PDB file of C-alpha atoms in Angstrom:
ATOM      1  CA  MET A   1     142.121  60.053 -48.242  1.00 50.00           C
ATOM      2  CA  GLU A   2     138.975  58.720 -46.542  1.00 47.00           C
ATOM      3  CA  ALA A   3     139.518  61.103 -43.628  1.00 49.00           C
ATOM      4  CA  LEU A   4     139.946  63.973 -46.081  1.00 52.00           C
ATOM      5  CA  LEU A   5     136.585  63.282 -47.709  1.00 51.00           C
ATOM      6  CA  ASP A   6     134.793  62.609 -44.420  1.00 53.00           C
ATOM      7  CA  PRO A   7     132.321  65.497 -43.971  1.00 50.00           C
ATOM      8  CA  LEU A   8     132.808  65.261 -40.211  1.00 46.00           C
ATOM      9  CA  GLN A   9     136.405  66.412 -40.741  1.00 57.00           C
ATOM     10  CA  ASN A  10     135.227  69.614 -42.432  1.00 63.00           C
ATOM     11  CA  PRO A  11     134.511  72.670 -40.220  1.00 65.00           C
ATOM     12  CA  VAL A  12     131.878  73.776 -42.739  1.00 68.00           C
ATOM     13  CA  THR A  13     129.801  70.689 -41.854  1.00 66.00           C
ATOM     14  CA  TYR A  14     129.497  71.809 -38.240  1.00 69.00           C
ATOM     15  CA  ALA A  15     128.829  75.409 -39.275  1.00 76.00           C
ATOM     16  CA  ALA A  16     126.037  74.574 -41.760  1.00 76.00           C
ATOM     17  CA  PRO A  17     123.195  74.589 -39.168  1.00 83.00           C
ATOM     18  CA  PHE A  18     124.434  77.966 -37.937  1.00 82.00           C
ATOM     19  CA  PHE A  19     124.404  79.250 -41.526  1.00 87.00           C
ATOM     20  CA  VAL A  20     120.733  78.337 -41.791  1.00 88.00           C
ATOM     21  CA  LEU A  21     119.967  79.862 -38.397  1.00 90.00           C
ATOM     22  CA  ALA A  22     121.863  83.056 -39.289  1.00 92.00           C
ATOM     23  CA  ILE A  23     119.885  83.436 -42.528  1.00 92.00           C
ATOM     24  CA  LEU A  24     116.593  82.990 -40.692  1.00 90.00           C
ATOM     25  CA  VAL A  25     117.592  85.526 -38.041  1.00 91.00           C
ATOM     26  CA  GLU A  26     118.744  87.988 -40.707  1.00 92.00           C
ATOM     27  CA  VAL A  27     115.490  87.636 -42.676  1.00 90.00           C
ATOM     28  CA  ALA A  28     113.470  88.232 -39.503  1.00 90.00           C
ATOM     29  CA  ALA A  29     115.594  91.228 -38.506  1.00 89.00           C
ATOM     30  CA  LEU A  30     115.351  92.835 -41.949  1.00 87.00           C
ATOM     31  CA  ARG A  31     111.564  92.432 -41.992  1.00 82.00           C
ATOM     32  CA  TRP A  32     111.322  93.851 -38.501  1.00 82.00           C
ATOM     33  CA  LEU A  33     113.399  96.839 -39.638  1.00 76.00           C
ATOM     34  CA  GLY A  34     111.082  97.279 -42.615  1.00 70.00           C
ATOM     35  CA  HIS A  35     113.707  97.042 -45.355  1.00 64.00           C
ATOM     36  CA  ASP A  36     112.372  96.826 -48.913  1.00 56.00           C
ATOM     37  CA  ASP A  37     113.674  94.032 -51.171  1.00 55.00           C
ATOM     38  CA  SER A  38     114.290  96.571 -53.928  1.00 53.00           C
ATOM     39  CA  VAL A  39     116.886  98.250 -51.720  1.00 56.00           C
ATOM     40  CA  THR A  40     118.248  95.652 -49.326  1.00 64.00           C
ATOM     41  CA  GLY A  41     117.258  92.435 -47.613  1.00 74.00           C
ATOM     42  CA  TYR A  42     116.293  89.275 -49.502  1.00 87.00           C
ATOM     43  CA  ALA A  43     114.638  88.606 -52.842  1.00 89.00           C
ATOM     44  CA  TRP A  44     113.406  85.033 -53.162  1.00 88.00           C
ATOM     45  CA  ARG A  45     114.775  84.268 -56.640  1.00 93.00           C
ATOM     46  CA  ASP A  46     118.141  85.801 -55.798  1.00 94.00           C
ATOM     47  CA  ALA A  47     118.422  83.869 -52.527  1.00 94.00           C
ATOM     48  CA  ARG A  48     117.340  80.623 -54.195  1.00 95.00           C
ATOM     49  CA  THR A  49     120.047  81.100 -56.832  1.00 97.00           C
ATOM     50  CA  SER A  50     122.706  81.747 -54.196  1.00 96.00           C
ATOM     51  CA  ILE A  51     121.745  78.711 -52.113  1.00 94.00           C
ATOM     52  CA  SER A  52     121.664  76.475 -55.205  1.00 96.00           C
ATOM     53  CA  MET A  53     125.146  77.627 -56.164  1.00 96.00           C
ATOM     54  CA  GLY A  54     126.378  76.866 -52.659  1.00 93.00           C
ATOM     55  CA  VAL A  55     124.989  73.332 -52.649  1.00 92.00           C
ATOM     56  CA  VAL A  56     126.512  72.462 -56.039  1.00 93.00           C
ATOM     57  CA  SER A  57     129.839  74.063 -55.090  1.00 91.00           C
ATOM     58  CA  LEU A  58     130.277  71.433 -52.371  1.00 86.00           C
ATOM     59  CA  VAL A  59     130.604  68.798 -55.100  1.00 87.00           C
ATOM     60  CA  PHE A  60     133.294  70.788 -56.909  1.00 88.00           C
ATOM     61  CA  LEU A  61     135.153  71.520 -53.676  1.00 84.00           C
ATOM     62  CA  THR A  62     135.230  67.809 -52.873  1.00 83.00           C
ATOM     63  CA  LEU A  63     136.598  67.073 -56.332  1.00 85.00           C
ATOM     64  CA  PHE A  64     139.168  69.820 -55.810  1.00 85.00           C
ATOM     65  CA  LYS A  65     140.301  68.116 -52.609  1.00 83.00           C
ATOM     66  CA  VAL A  66     140.739  64.769 -54.333  1.00 84.00           C
ATOM     67  CA  VAL A  67     142.701  66.244 -57.249  1.00 85.00           C
ATOM     68  CA  THR A  68     145.017  68.414 -55.172  1.00 90.00           C
ATOM     69  CA  PHE A  69     145.601  66.222 -52.142  1.00 90.00           C
ATOM     70  CA  LEU A  70     147.955  63.894 -54.003  1.00 90.00           C
ATOM     71  CA  ALA A  71     150.060  66.789 -55.307  1.00 92.00           C
ATOM     72  CA  PHE A  72     150.241  68.408 -51.886  1.00 95.00           C
ATOM     73  CA  SER A  73     151.221  65.068 -50.322  1.00 94.00           C
ATOM     74  CA  VAL A  74     154.029  64.496 -52.836  1.00 95.00           C
ATOM     75  CA  VAL A  75     155.451  67.946 -52.138  1.00 96.00           C
ATOM     76  CA  HIS A  76     155.124  67.502 -48.385  1.00 96.00           C
ATOM     77  CA  VAL A  77     156.663  64.025 -48.246  1.00 96.00           C
ATOM     78  CA  TYR A  78     159.420  64.286 -50.842  1.00 96.00           C
ATOM     79  CA  LEU A  79     160.315  67.966 -51.163  1.00 97.00           C
ATOM     80  CA  ALA A  80     159.651  69.645 -47.811  1.00 97.00           C
ATOM     81  CA  PRO A  81     162.936  69.997 -45.856  1.00 96.00           C
ATOM     82  CA  PHE A  82     161.084  69.554 -42.548  1.00 96.00           C
ATOM     83  CA  HIS A  83     157.605  68.716 -41.234  1.00 97.00           C
ATOM     84  CA  LEU A  84     155.929  70.935 -38.679  1.00 98.00           C
ATOM     85  CA  PRO A  85     154.207  69.281 -35.701  1.00 97.00           C
ATOM     86  CA  THR A  86     150.425  69.407 -36.030  1.00 97.00           C
ATOM     87  CA  ASP A  87     149.794  68.845 -32.321  1.00 96.00           C
ATOM     88  CA  THR A  88     150.893  72.317 -31.159  1.00 98.00           C
ATOM     89  CA  TRP A  89     148.767  75.442 -30.780  1.00 97.00           C
ATOM     90  CA  TRP A  90     151.176  77.616 -32.742  1.00 98.00           C
ATOM     91  CA  TYR A  91     151.002  75.276 -35.736  1.00 98.00           C
ATOM     92  CA  TRP A  92     147.285  75.950 -36.119  1.00 97.00           C
ATOM     93  CA  VAL A  93     147.794  79.690 -35.815  1.00 98.00           C
ATOM     94  CA  LEU A  94     150.440  79.545 -38.539  1.00 98.00           C
ATOM     95  CA  VAL A  95     148.431  77.349 -40.904  1.00 98.00           C
ATOM     96  CA  VAL A  96     145.319  79.540 -40.596  1.00 98.00           C
ATOM     97  CA  VAL A  97     147.417  82.666 -41.252  1.00 98.00           C
ATOM     98  CA  GLY A  98     149.290  80.955 -44.095  1.00 98.00           C
ATOM     99  CA  VAL A  99     146.091  79.800 -45.797  1.00 97.00           C
ATOM    100  CA  ASP A 100     144.633  83.289 -45.361  1.00 98.00           C
ATOM    101  CA  LEU A 101     147.677  84.881 -47.009  1.00 98.00           C
ATOM    102  CA  GLY A 102     147.364  82.428 -49.895  1.00 97.00           C
ATOM    103  CA  TYR A 103     143.673  83.262 -50.082  1.00 97.00           C
ATOM    104  CA  TYR A 104     144.444  86.972 -50.337  1.00 98.00           C
ATOM    105  CA  TRP A 105     146.740  86.486 -53.340  1.00 98.00           C
ATOM    106  CA  HIS A 106     144.400  84.006 -54.991  1.00 97.00           C
ATOM    107  CA  HIS A 107     141.466  86.363 -54.463  1.00 97.00           C
ATOM    108  CA  ARG A 108     143.439  89.283 -55.896  1.00 98.00           C
ATOM    109  CA  PHE A 109     144.497  87.133 -58.854  1.00 97.00           C
ATOM    110  CA  SER A 110     140.847  86.194 -59.418  1.00 97.00           C
ATOM    111  CA  HIS A 111     139.928  89.858 -59.833  1.00 97.00           C
ATOM    112  CA  ARG A 112     142.892  90.898 -61.973  1.00 97.00           C
ATOM    113  CA  VAL A 113     143.229  88.010 -64.466  1.00 97.00           C
ATOM    114  CA  ARG A 114     140.245  87.504 -66.713  1.00 97.00           C
ATOM    115  CA  ILE A 115     140.292  83.694 -66.966  1.00 96.00           C
ATOM    116  CA  ALA A 116     140.233  83.527 -63.156  1.00 96.00           C
ATOM    117  CA  TRP A 117     137.606  86.268 -62.936  1.00 97.00           C
ATOM    118  CA  ALA A 118     135.394  84.198 -65.246  1.00 96.00           C
ATOM    119  CA  GLY A 119     134.994  81.696 -62.414  1.00 95.00           C
ATOM    120  CA  HIS A 120     134.908  84.144 -59.514  1.00 96.00           C
ATOM    121  CA  GLN A 121     132.469  86.698 -60.952  1.00 96.00           C
ATOM    122  CA  ALA A 122     129.509  84.425 -60.173  1.00 96.00           C
ATOM    123  CA  HIS A 123     130.022  85.208 -56.486  1.00 97.00           C
ATOM    124  CA  HIS A 124     129.699  88.936 -57.232  1.00 97.00           C
ATOM    125  CA  SER A 125     126.646  88.630 -59.459  1.00 96.00           C
ATOM    126  CA  SER A 126     124.072  89.266 -56.719  1.00 95.00           C
ATOM    127  CA  GLU A 127     122.921  92.826 -56.164  1.00 94.00           C
ATOM    128  CA  PHE A 128     122.136  92.029 -52.531  1.00 94.00           C
ATOM    129  CA  MET A 129     124.480  91.785 -49.558  1.00 95.00           C
ATOM    130  CA  ASN A 130     123.264  89.213 -47.068  1.00 95.00           C
ATOM    131  CA  PHE A 131     124.126  85.816 -45.637  1.00 96.00           C
ATOM    132  CA  GLY A 132     122.456  84.184 -48.624  1.00 95.00           C
ATOM    133  CA  THR A 133     124.943  85.925 -50.926  1.00 96.00           C
ATOM    134  CA  ALA A 134     127.771  84.288 -48.975  1.00 96.00           C
ATOM    135  CA  LEU A 135     126.564  80.918 -50.315  1.00 95.00           C
ATOM    136  CA  ARG A 136     126.817  82.102 -53.955  1.00 96.00           C
ATOM    137  CA  GLN A 137     130.069  80.218 -54.472  1.00 94.00           C
ATOM    138  CA  LYS A 138     131.961  79.518 -57.673  1.00 92.00           C
ATOM    139  CA  TRP A 139     132.117  76.041 -59.183  1.00 93.00           C
ATOM    140  CA  ASN A 140     135.661  76.487 -60.517  1.00 87.00           C
ATOM    141  CA  PRO A 141     138.189  76.530 -57.633  1.00 82.00           C
ATOM    142  CA  TRP A 142     141.111  75.194 -59.656  1.00 79.00           C
ATOM    143  CA  PHE A 143     143.489  78.181 -59.452  1.00 83.00           C
ATOM    144  CA  GLU A 144     143.569  77.985 -55.648  1.00 87.00           C
ATOM    145  CA  PHE A 145     145.949  75.025 -55.888  1.00 89.00           C
ATOM    146  CA  PHE A 146     148.899  77.160 -56.995  1.00 93.00           C
ATOM    147  CA  PHE A 147     148.538  79.637 -54.138  1.00 96.00           C
ATOM    148  CA  TRP A 148     148.486  76.879 -51.510  1.00 95.00           C
ATOM    149  CA  LEU A 149     151.355  74.893 -53.002  1.00 95.00           C
ATOM    150  CA  PRO A 150     154.107  76.672 -50.988  1.00 97.00           C
ATOM    151  CA  LEU A 151     152.501  75.605 -47.707  1.00 98.00           C
ATOM    152  CA  PRO A 152     153.215  71.840 -47.886  1.00 97.00           C
ATOM    153  CA  LEU A 153     156.737  72.761 -49.058  1.00 97.00           C
ATOM    154  CA  LEU A 154     157.112  74.739 -45.827  1.00 98.00           C
ATOM    155  CA  GLY A 155     156.171  71.684 -43.776  1.00 98.00           C
ATOM    156  CA  PHE A 156     152.431  72.072 -43.308  1.00 98.00           C
ATOM    157  CA  ALA A 157     150.537  68.781 -43.462  1.00 96.00           C
ATOM    158  CA  PRO A 158     148.179  68.744 -46.479  1.00 94.00           C
ATOM    159  CA  TRP A 159     145.085  67.715 -44.537  1.00 92.00           C
ATOM    160  CA  THR A 160     145.454  70.724 -42.248  1.00 94.00           C
ATOM    161  CA  LEU A 161     145.276  73.084 -45.229  1.00 94.00           C
ATOM    162  CA  TYR A 162     141.730  71.970 -45.950  1.00 91.00           C
ATOM    163  CA  ALA A 163     140.744  72.320 -42.298  1.00 91.00           C
ATOM    164  CA  ALA A 164     142.171  75.856 -42.224  1.00 95.00           C
ATOM    165  CA  PHE A 165     140.391  76.746 -45.457  1.00 92.00           C
ATOM    166  CA  GLY A 166     137.145  75.473 -43.926  1.00 90.00           C
ATOM    167  CA  VAL A 167     137.682  77.859 -41.011  1.00 94.00           C
ATOM    168  CA  ASN A 168     138.325  80.621 -43.552  1.00 96.00           C
ATOM    169  CA  LEU A 169     135.049  79.895 -45.376  1.00 93.00           C
ATOM    170  CA  VAL A 170     133.060  79.821 -42.136  1.00 94.00           C
ATOM    171  CA  PHE A 171     134.502  83.176 -41.063  1.00 97.00           C
ATOM    172  CA  GLN A 172     133.719  84.774 -44.413  1.00 97.00           C
ATOM    173  CA  PHE A 173     130.086  83.710 -44.306  1.00 96.00           C
ATOM    174  CA  PHE A 174     129.460  86.115 -41.448  1.00 96.00           C
ATOM    175  CA  VAL A 175     130.933  89.198 -43.158  1.00 98.00           C
ATOM    176  CA  HIS A 176     128.222  89.127 -45.846  1.00 97.00           C
ATOM    177  CA  THR A 177     125.640  91.322 -44.154  1.00 95.00           C
ATOM    178  CA  GLU A 178     124.386  94.883 -43.879  1.00 94.00           C
ATOM    179  CA  LEU A 179     123.029  94.421 -40.365  1.00 93.00           C
ATOM    180  CA  VAL A 180     126.435  94.926 -38.721  1.00 94.00           C
ATOM    181  CA  ASP A 181     127.881  98.435 -38.856  1.00 93.00           C
ATOM    182  CA  ARG A 182     131.454  99.302 -37.887  1.00 96.00           C
ATOM    183  CA  LEU A 183     133.075  97.184 -35.190  1.00 97.00           C
ATOM    184  CA  PRO A 184     135.613  98.516 -32.638  1.00 97.00           C
ATOM    185  CA  ARG A 185     138.642 100.099 -34.316  1.00 97.00           C
ATOM    186  CA  PRO A 186     141.185  97.410 -33.303  1.00 98.00           C
ATOM    187  CA  VAL A 187     138.930  94.743 -34.855  1.00 98.00           C
ATOM    188  CA  GLU A 188     138.396  96.811 -38.013  1.00 98.00           C
ATOM    189  CA  PHE A 189     142.156  97.364 -38.309  1.00 98.00           C
ATOM    190  CA  VAL A 190     143.156  93.695 -38.143  1.00 98.00           C
ATOM    191  CA  PHE A 191     140.217  91.596 -39.328  1.00 98.00           C
ATOM    192  CA  ASN A 192     137.951  91.471 -42.331  1.00 98.00           C
ATOM    193  CA  THR A 193     134.569  92.778 -41.193  1.00 98.00           C
ATOM    194  CA  PRO A 194     131.125  93.300 -42.733  1.00 98.00           C
ATOM    195  CA  SER A 195     132.053  96.923 -43.416  1.00 98.00           C
ATOM    196  CA  HIS A 196     135.248  95.942 -45.264  1.00 98.00           C
ATOM    197  CA  HIS A 197     133.549  93.194 -47.212  1.00 98.00           C
ATOM    198  CA  ARG A 198     130.669  95.403 -48.286  1.00 98.00           C
ATOM    199  CA  VAL A 199     133.320  97.526 -49.980  1.00 98.00           C
ATOM    200  CA  HIS A 200     134.661  94.449 -51.743  1.00 98.00           C
ATOM    201  CA  HIS A 201     131.234  93.653 -53.196  1.00 98.00           C
ATOM    202  CA  GLY A 202     130.644  97.216 -54.341  1.00 97.00           C
ATOM    203  CA  ARG A 203     130.670  98.047 -58.044  1.00 96.00           C
ATOM    204  CA  ASP A 204     131.272 101.738 -57.410  1.00 97.00           C
ATOM    205  CA  PRO A 205     134.529 102.943 -59.041  1.00 96.00           C
ATOM    206  CA  GLU A 206     136.176 103.780 -55.697  1.00 97.00           C
ATOM    207  CA  TYR A 207     135.399 100.292 -54.366  1.00 97.00           C
ATOM    208  CA  LEU A 208     136.453  98.121 -57.314  1.00 96.00           C
ATOM    209  CA  ASP A 209     139.214  95.591 -56.601  1.00 96.00           C
ATOM    210  CA  ARG A 210     139.540  96.401 -52.908  1.00 98.00           C
ATOM    211  CA  ASN A 211     139.594  94.438 -49.654  1.00 98.00           C
ATOM    212  CA  TYR A 212     140.565  90.952 -50.815  1.00 98.00           C
ATOM    213  CA  GLY A 213     141.296  89.581 -47.340  1.00 98.00           C
ATOM    214  CA  GLY A 214     139.545  86.476 -46.044  1.00 97.00           C
ATOM    215  CA  ILE A 215     139.994  86.553 -42.273  1.00 98.00           C
ATOM    216  CA  LEU A 216     142.592  89.303 -41.997  1.00 98.00           C
ATOM    217  CA  ILE A 217     142.339  92.750 -43.592  1.00 98.00           C
ATOM    218  CA  VAL A 218     145.976  93.512 -42.721  1.00 98.00           C
ATOM    219  CA  TRP A 219     147.035  91.987 -46.067  1.00 98.00           C
ATOM    220  CA  ASP A 220     145.109  94.715 -47.899  1.00 98.00           C
ATOM    221  CA  ARG A 221     146.663  97.376 -45.701  1.00 98.00           C
ATOM    222  CA  LEU A 222     150.149  95.969 -46.336  1.00 98.00           C
ATOM    223  CA  PHE A 223     149.781  95.504 -50.103  1.00 98.00           C
ATOM    224  CA  GLY A 224     147.869  98.681 -50.949  1.00 98.00           C
ATOM    225  CA  THR A 225     144.412  97.312 -51.759  1.00 98.00           C
ATOM    226  CA  PHE A 226     142.484  98.581 -48.730  1.00 98.00           C
ATOM    227  CA  ALA A 227     139.527 100.948 -48.950  1.00 98.00           C
ATOM    228  CA  ALA A 228     137.297 102.057 -46.084  1.00 98.00           C
ATOM    229  CA  GLU A 229     133.523 102.121 -46.419  1.00 98.00           C
ATOM    230  CA  GLU A 230     132.659 105.769 -46.951  1.00 97.00           C
ATOM    231  CA  ARG A 231     129.103 105.241 -48.193  1.00 96.00           C
ATOM    232  CA  ARG A 232     126.760 102.345 -48.826  1.00 95.00           C
ATOM    233  CA  PRO A 233     128.073 100.388 -51.847  1.00 96.00           C
ATOM    234  CA  THR A 234     126.065  99.509 -54.930  1.00 95.00           C
ATOM    235  CA  TYR A 235     126.381  95.741 -55.167  1.00 96.00           C
ATOM    236  CA  GLY A 236     126.806  93.418 -58.103  1.00 95.00           C
ATOM    237  CA  LEU A 237     128.737  93.404 -61.373  1.00 95.00           C
ATOM    238  CA  THR A 238     129.510  96.602 -63.239  1.00 93.00           C
ATOM    239  CA  THR A 239     127.298  95.264 -66.030  1.00 89.00           C
ATOM    240  CA  PRO A 240     124.448  93.314 -64.349  1.00 87.00           C
ATOM    241  CA  VAL A 241     123.890  89.858 -65.822  1.00 85.00           C
ATOM    242  CA  GLU A 242     120.114  90.097 -65.371  1.00 87.00           C
ATOM    243  CA  THR A 243     119.618  86.349 -65.115  1.00 94.00           C
ATOM    244  CA  TYR A 244     119.125  83.700 -62.456  1.00 95.00           C
ATOM    245  CA  ASP A 245     120.220  80.835 -64.693  1.00 96.00           C
ATOM    246  CA  LEU A 246     122.936  78.938 -62.841  1.00 97.00           C
ATOM    247  CA  LEU A 247     124.873  77.820 -65.917  1.00 96.00           C
ATOM    248  CA  THR A 248     124.913  81.316 -67.371  1.00 96.00           C
ATOM    249  CA  LEU A 249     126.094  82.797 -64.098  1.00 96.00           C
ATOM    250  CA  GLN A 250     128.828  80.205 -63.645  1.00 96.00           C
ATOM    251  CA  TYR A 251     130.018  79.690 -67.218  1.00 95.00           C
ATOM    252  CA  GLY A 252     128.690  82.580 -69.302  1.00 95.00           C
ATOM    253  CA  HIS A 253     131.865  84.608 -68.978  1.00 95.00           C
ATOM    254  CA  TYR A 254     133.960  81.705 -70.261  1.00 96.00           C
ATOM    255  CA  ALA A 255     131.822  81.866 -73.406  1.00 96.00           C
ATOM    256  CA  ASP A 256     132.546  85.594 -73.626  1.00 96.00           C
ATOM    257  CA  ILE A 257     136.284  84.893 -73.455  1.00 97.00           C
ATOM    258  CA  ALA A 258     136.016  82.243 -76.166  1.00 97.00           C
ATOM    259  CA  ARG A 259     134.119  84.679 -78.379  1.00 97.00           C
ATOM    260  CA  ASP A 260     136.765  87.385 -77.938  1.00 96.00           C
ATOM    261  CA  VAL A 261     139.636  84.946 -78.548  1.00 97.00           C
ATOM    262  CA  ARG A 262     138.006  83.698 -81.761  1.00 96.00           C
ATOM    263  CA  ALA A 263     137.552  87.258 -83.003  1.00 95.00           C
ATOM    264  CA  ALA A 264     141.135  88.314 -82.220  1.00 95.00           C
ATOM    265  CA  ARG A 265     143.602  88.403 -85.121  1.00 93.00           C
ATOM    266  CA  ARG A 266     146.896  88.380 -83.198  1.00 95.00           C
ATOM    267  CA  TRP A 267     148.204  85.929 -80.615  1.00 95.00           C
ATOM    268  CA  ARG A 268     149.105  88.704 -78.195  1.00 95.00           C
ATOM    269  CA  ASP A 269     145.497  89.900 -78.351  1.00 96.00           C
ATOM    270  CA  ARG A 270     144.243  86.368 -77.710  1.00 97.00           C
ATOM    271  CA  LEU A 271     146.525  86.144 -74.684  1.00 97.00           C
ATOM    272  CA  GLY A 272     145.344  89.566 -73.545  1.00 96.00           C
ATOM    273  CA  TYR A 273     141.722  88.461 -73.586  1.00 97.00           C
ATOM    274  CA  VAL A 274     142.604  85.437 -71.439  1.00 97.00           C
ATOM    275  CA  LEU A 275     145.342  86.707 -69.120  1.00 96.00           C
ATOM    276  CA  GLY A 276     144.709  90.446 -69.084  1.00 96.00           C
ATOM    277  CA  PRO A 277     142.481  92.127 -66.516  1.00 96.00           C
ATOM    278  CA  PRO A 278     138.713  91.916 -67.005  1.00 94.00           C
ATOM    279  CA  GLY A 279     137.678  94.514 -69.544  1.00 91.00           C
ATOM    280  CA  TRP A 280     141.021  94.448 -71.378  1.00 93.00           C
ATOM    281  CA  THR A 281     140.902  95.482 -75.039  1.00 92.00           C
ATOM    282  CA  PRO A 282     143.725  95.483 -77.634  1.00 91.00           C
ATOM    283  CA  SER A 283     143.323  99.165 -78.444  1.00 78.00           C
ATOM    284  CA  GLY A 284     142.618 100.721 -75.099  1.00 61.00           C
ATOM    285  CA  GLY A 285     144.287  98.440 -72.562  1.00 50.00           C
ATOM    286  CA  PRO A 286     142.462  97.819 -69.273  1.00 50.00           C
ATOM    287  CA  ALA A 287     138.987  99.278 -69.145  1.00 47.00           C
ATOM    288  CA  PRO A 288     138.279 102.021 -66.564  1.00 39.00           C
ATOM    289  CA  GLU A 289     136.126  99.561 -64.615  1.00 39.00           C
ATOM    290  CA  PRO A 290     138.403  96.509 -64.350  1.00 41.00           C
ATOM    291  CA  THR A 291     135.773  94.023 -63.212  1.00 42.00           C
ATOM    292  CA  LEU A 292     133.523  94.611 -66.219  1.00 41.00           C
ATOM    293  CA  PRO A 293     132.148  91.235 -67.397  1.00 41.00           C
ATOM    294  CA  ARG A 294     131.693  92.082 -71.067  1.00 36.00           C
ATOM    295  CA  ARG A 295     128.105  91.159 -71.949  1.00 27.00           C
TER     296      ARG A 295
END
């Protein structure tokens, strides 16, 4: 447990200085290119909000590790029919791919089930696409547990799951930018890239609920959620929150759900407001724009 909580065991710890350097380089490059904050680049209040969210999220991620590590260990020790060797190169390839596949399904779940979207929508609340936006992390990672649970059952050591997820987070930081255009076609076909992830952050109807992949975009191609970047996306939520208050951004949508549940007259409607897609209504079903955070 001590090794699990040791920041030196977390790939994100080693990447943090490069995050700072990347932000500084991006700011300098955008100013040199003459981009206006009203269109692209950085706005101070927006960047400050994103960075603050990222710092606080580290506390919640640590708590998540503590809560889930015991459950993963029980499954791995008592239920897994075999244990894979962690000292082989192929093990680390498999665990990174396995965590990424779990991330894809968790990410898709977070966009299609309202109670999960309530936590995830904070990450999409910025109307800018830059390295600062990558730090705008949610404070509610609890649903991830269920999507990782098969991995210790398949013989993957619990501590390696967190290392692989750290690699996943580091990779995803660098796809939050507008400075990188299309990469070579083989890279664009296999991996998540800035172009693919710009689509994911777009609120345009053709871009909603697309490109969920973390490291690999092949999951989206396989499961029918891929969309290519045809034009520059419009970023942010379909209904902008128009606030920089951290608590509102992180927990405001939970209050919206509670309000809708209280107003509902039937249990199936209450369940629909919680477990249906964002924007679900009893009369009309899913709203045309499924990531609408009703405000």
